Amino acid sequence: DAEITQSPRHKITETGRQVTLACHQTWNHNNMFWYRQDLGHGLRLIHYSYGVQDTNKGEVSDGYSVSRSNTEDLPLTLESAASSQTSVYFCASSGSGTHEQYFGPGTRLTVT
Amino acid sequence: QQQVKQSPQSLIVQKGGISIINCAYENTAFDYFPWYQQFPGKGPALLIAIRPDVSEKKEGRFTISFNKSAKQFSLHIMDSQPGDSATYFCAARLGSGYALNFGKGTSLLVTP
């Protein structure tokens, strides 16, 4: 069955370290998104991509970067982790011309 | 700036009762309004969605009511069950493939 996976599911890192969160989908969707979820803020868009080599900034992109070298993967990189980036991160994907976004199971990141 | 405002933040309903969650938006260019359901430790999953050319959509016990002139939409859960206890997010989208603008979420608890 097609699916979207995220790894790791849990990560603890130190302030200042570079961290990369993986997202992989097997639906062959063109559109991929990264959100962060925080209490009191709901889900906020970090970065998104409409296809290979395409990346765009979302509402809360500072301190994050993404790259899209193939259809299936959109890794999220925290260049220099900060305590304010402690959060749960969700990756999502959707097909071109379709409505539904499918979400991954999330990665809980703690920056100490 | 929050483009979709959701209320209440939390809700407690007795089993068999009706749960009502409300959302309001400002951008009249939004063309798709989904509701997502999220259980602890899981990613959000699409529950039901509506387009602005329809005033109501029903799927089983779940109904979306949409008021275009008031720029408001709501989720009604009839005959609420303990298994409905989850966090519910409303969202709005500018067009096909675009990212979702989420409300801050409503934590629903259905008591036995």
Short mmCIF file of C-alpha atoms in Angstrom, two decimals:
data_model
loop_
_atom_site.label_atom_id
_atom_site.label_comp_id
_atom_site.label_asym_id
_atom_site.label_seq_id
_atom_site.Cartn_x
_atom_site.Cartn_y
_atom_site.Cartn_z
CA ASP A 1 0.00 0.00 0.00
CA ALA A 2 1.14 3.53 -0.74
CA GLU A 3 2.12 5.51 2.31
CA ILE A 4 4.07 8.40 3.75
CA THR A 5 6.75 7.75 6.35
CA GLN A 6 8.86 9.95 8.56
CA SER A 7 12.10 9.22 10.37
CA PRO A 8 13.19 9.34 13.02
CA ARG A 9 9.97 9.29 15.04
CA HIS A 10 11.74 10.82 18.03
CA LYS A 11 14.93 12.86 18.15
CA ILE A 12 16.78 14.65 20.92
CA THR A 13 19.53 17.01 19.86
CA GLU A 14 21.61 19.80 21.29
CA THR A 15 21.41 23.48 20.52
CA GLY A 16 23.52 24.43 17.52
CA ARG A 17 23.59 21.01 15.89
CA GLN A 18 22.38 20.38 12.36
CA VAL A 19 19.44 18.00 12.18
CA THR A 20 17.72 16.43 9.20
CA LEU A 21 14.25 14.92 9.33
CA ALA A 22 13.31 12.52 6.58
CA CYS A 23 10.00 12.27 4.72
CA HIS A 24 9.28 9.62 2.11
CA GLN A 25 6.06 9.02 0.18
CA THR A 26 5.22 6.24 -2.23
CA TRP A 27 2.16 7.81 -3.90
CA ASN A 28 4.26 9.59 -6.52
CA HIS A 29 2.70 12.87 -5.37
CA ASN A 30 4.13 16.08 -6.77
CA ASN A 31 3.19 18.24 -3.78
CA MET A 32 4.92 17.82 -0.43
CA PHE A 33 4.69 19.94 2.70
CA TRP A 34 6.33 20.31 6.09
CA TYR A 35 4.33 21.57 9.08
CA ARG A 36 5.19 22.01 12.71
CA GLN A 37 2.63 21.49 15.44
CA ASP A 38 2.78 23.36 18.72
CA LEU A 39 0.23 23.70 21.50
CA GLY A 40 -1.82 26.81 20.98
CA HIS A 41 -0.64 27.27 17.39
CA GLY A 42 -2.09 24.33 15.52
CA LEU A 43 -0.18 23.32 12.40
CA ARG A 44 2.01 25.91 10.72
CA LEU A 45 3.60 25.59 7.30
CA ILE A 46 7.41 25.54 7.18
CA HIS A 47 8.30 24.71 3.56
CA TYR A 48 6.64 23.11 0.58
CA SER A 49 7.48 21.75 -2.84
CA TYR A 50 5.43 21.30 -6.02
CA GLY A 51 7.94 19.06 -7.72
CA VAL A 52 11.56 18.08 -8.18
CA GLN A 53 13.92 21.03 -7.74
CA ASP A 54 11.03 23.23 -6.56
CA THR A 55 10.97 24.53 -2.98
CA ASN A 56 9.08 27.39 -1.35
CA LYS A 57 9.04 29.07 2.03
CA GLY A 58 6.05 28.85 4.29
CA GLU A 59 4.86 30.86 7.25
CA VAL A 60 7.64 29.79 9.67
CA SER A 61 10.62 28.99 7.45
CA ASP A 62 13.41 30.78 9.34
CA GLY A 63 16.06 28.30 10.48
CA TYR A 64 14.82 25.51 8.19
CA SER A 65 15.67 24.38 4.68
CA VAL A 66 14.48 21.69 2.27
CA SER A 67 15.66 20.21 -0.99
CA ARG A 68 13.78 18.07 -3.50
CA SER A 69 16.00 15.85 -5.63
CA ASN A 70 13.33 13.25 -6.42
CA THR A 71 9.55 12.88 -6.26
CA GLU A 72 9.46 10.64 -3.20
CA ASP A 73 11.53 12.56 -0.65
CA LEU A 74 11.52 15.98 0.98
CA PRO A 75 14.03 16.11 3.85
CA LEU A 76 13.79 18.99 6.31
CA THR A 77 17.04 20.38 7.69
CA LEU A 78 17.48 22.51 10.77
CA GLU A 79 20.75 24.30 10.07
CA SER A 80 21.54 25.13 13.71
CA ALA A 81 18.93 23.74 16.07
CA ALA A 82 17.42 26.12 18.61
CA SER A 83 15.24 25.40 21.63
CA SER A 84 12.39 27.25 19.90
CA GLN A 85 12.41 24.48 17.29
CA THR A 86 11.34 21.86 19.82
CA SER A 87 8.12 20.67 18.25
CA VAL A 88 6.31 17.87 16.46
CA TYR A 89 6.99 17.93 12.74
CA PHE A 90 4.58 16.55 10.14
CA CYS A 91 5.21 15.88 6.51
CA ALA A 92 2.29 15.74 4.07
CA SER A 93 1.77 15.12 0.39
CA SER A 94 -0.93 15.56 -2.21
CA GLY A 95 -1.34 14.76 -5.86
CA SER A 96 -1.61 17.40 -8.59
CA GLY A 97 -5.21 18.48 -9.05
CA THR A 98 -6.42 16.59 -6.00
CA HIS A 99 -7.66 17.91 -2.70
CA GLU A 100 -6.61 15.62 0.08
CA GLN A 101 -3.30 15.99 1.87
CA TYR A 102 -2.00 12.82 3.46
CA PHE A 103 0.02 13.25 6.62
CA GLY A 104 2.88 11.20 7.96
CA PRO A 105 3.01 9.98 11.57
CA GLY A 106 5.20 12.87 12.74
CA THR A 107 8.63 13.37 14.27
CA ARG A 108 8.91 14.65 17.83
CA LEU A 109 12.05 16.78 18.06
CA THR A 110 13.49 18.02 21.32
CA VAL A 111 16.32 20.56 21.28
CA THR A 112 18.15 20.77 24.60
CA GLN B 1 -1.45 36.02 11.13
CA GLN B 2 -4.04 33.35 11.66
CA GLN B 3 -6.10 33.04 8.48
CA VAL B 4 -8.52 30.55 9.99
CA LYS B 5 -9.90 31.07 13.48
CA GLN B 6 -11.28 28.06 15.33
CA SER B 7 -13.37 27.77 18.47
CA PRO B 8 -13.71 26.48 21.07
CA GLN B 9 -10.23 25.43 22.10
CA SER B 10 -11.63 22.50 24.04
CA LEU B 11 -14.99 20.81 24.28
CA ILE B 12 -16.52 18.20 26.57
CA VAL B 13 -19.64 16.41 25.38
CA GLN B 14 -21.58 13.52 26.84
CA LYS B 15 -21.96 10.33 24.85
CA GLY B 16 -24.87 10.67 22.47
CA GLY B 17 -24.70 14.45 22.40
CA ILE B 18 -23.87 16.81 19.55
CA SER B 19 -20.38 18.26 19.25
CA ILE B 20 -20.10 21.56 17.40
CA ILE B 21 -16.84 23.21 16.37
CA ASN B 22 -16.75 26.52 14.55
CA CYS B 23 -14.30 28.17 12.18
CA ALA B 24 -14.14 31.56 10.51
CA TYR B 25 -11.96 32.80 7.68
CA GLU B 26 -11.21 36.11 5.96
CA ASN B 27 -9.81 35.23 2.53
CA THR B 28 -12.67 34.80 0.07
CA ALA B 29 -10.27 33.15 -2.38
CA PHE B 30 -10.20 29.97 -0.29
CA ASP B 31 -11.79 27.20 -2.34
CA TYR B 32 -11.63 24.11 -0.16
CA PHE B 33 -12.42 23.62 3.51
CA PRO B 34 -11.42 20.32 5.11
CA TRP B 35 -11.68 19.06 8.66
CA TYR B 36 -8.93 16.86 10.01
CA GLN B 37 -9.09 14.50 12.97
CA GLN B 38 -5.99 13.73 14.98
CA PHE B 39 -5.52 11.10 17.65
CA PRO B 40 -2.62 11.31 20.13
CA GLY B 41 0.67 10.26 18.59
CA LYS B 42 -0.76 10.17 15.07
CA GLY B 43 -0.77 12.47 12.09
CA PRO B 44 -3.93 14.37 11.13
CA ALA B 45 -6.31 12.46 8.88
CA LEU B 46 -8.95 13.94 6.61
CA LEU B 47 -12.41 13.57 8.11
CA ILE B 48 -14.69 15.50 5.78
CA ALA B 49 -14.36 18.44 3.42
CA ILE B 50 -16.54 20.94 1.56
CA ARG B 51 -16.31 23.33 -1.38
CA PRO B 52 -17.79 26.84 -1.04
CA ASP B 53 -20.51 26.20 -3.61
CA VAL B 54 -22.24 23.81 -1.19
CA SER B 55 -23.93 24.82 2.07
CA GLU B 56 -23.87 21.45 3.77
CA LYS B 57 -22.16 18.09 3.47
CA LYS B 58 -22.94 15.04 5.51
CA GLU B 59 -20.96 11.84 5.91
CA GLY B 60 -22.38 9.48 8.48
CA ARG B 61 -22.46 11.25 11.85
CA PHE B 62 -20.30 14.13 10.62
CA THR B 63 -21.73 17.23 8.94
CA ILE B 64 -20.10 20.40 7.69
CA SER B 65 -22.28 23.49 7.55
CA PHE B 66 -20.91 26.29 5.37
CA ASN B 67 -22.04 29.91 5.38
CA LYS B 68 -20.29 31.72 2.54
CA SER B 69 -21.72 35.17 3.29
CA ALA B 70 -20.63 34.99 6.91
CA LYS B 71 -17.31 33.36 6.00
CA GLN B 72 -17.91 30.67 8.58
CA PHE B 73 -18.08 26.90 8.60
CA SER B 74 -18.68 24.38 11.31
CA LEU B 75 -18.36 20.69 12.08
CA HIS B 76 -21.24 18.88 13.75
CA ILE B 77 -20.72 15.44 15.22
CA MET B 78 -24.04 13.79 15.90
CA ASP B 79 -24.45 11.04 18.50
CA SER B 80 -20.92 11.69 19.75
CA GLN B 81 -19.02 8.62 20.94
CA PRO B 82 -16.02 8.20 23.25
CA GLY B 83 -14.07 7.04 20.18
CA ASP B 84 -14.57 10.52 18.69
CA SER B 85 -12.35 11.97 21.43
CA ALA B 86 -9.54 13.59 19.47
CA THR B 87 -8.25 16.94 18.30
CA TYR B 88 -10.07 18.44 15.35
CA PHE B 89 -8.60 20.98 12.98
CA CYS B 90 -10.41 23.03 10.41
CA ALA B 91 -8.44 24.29 7.45
CA ALA B 92 -8.76 26.29 4.27
CA ARG B 93 -6.87 26.22 1.00
CA LEU B 94 -6.32 28.71 -1.84
CA GLY B 95 -6.32 26.20 -4.69
CA SER B 96 -5.48 22.70 -5.77
CA GLY B 97 -2.09 21.63 -4.46
CA TYR B 98 -1.70 24.66 -2.23
CA ALA B 99 -0.79 24.24 1.42
CA LEU B 100 -3.49 24.21 4.06
CA ASN B 101 -4.10 27.07 6.49
CA PHE B 102 -5.08 25.42 9.75
CA GLY B 103 -7.08 26.61 12.71
CA LYS B 104 -5.48 26.11 16.10
CA GLY B 105 -7.45 22.98 16.87
CA THR B 106 -10.19 21.84 19.23
CA SER B 107 -9.62 19.11 21.76
CA LEU B 108 -12.83 17.09 22.02
CA LEU B 109 -13.54 14.77 24.93
CA VAL B 110 -16.66 12.63 24.81
CA THR B 111 -17.51 11.25 28.23
CA PRO B 112 -19.24 7.87 28.66
#
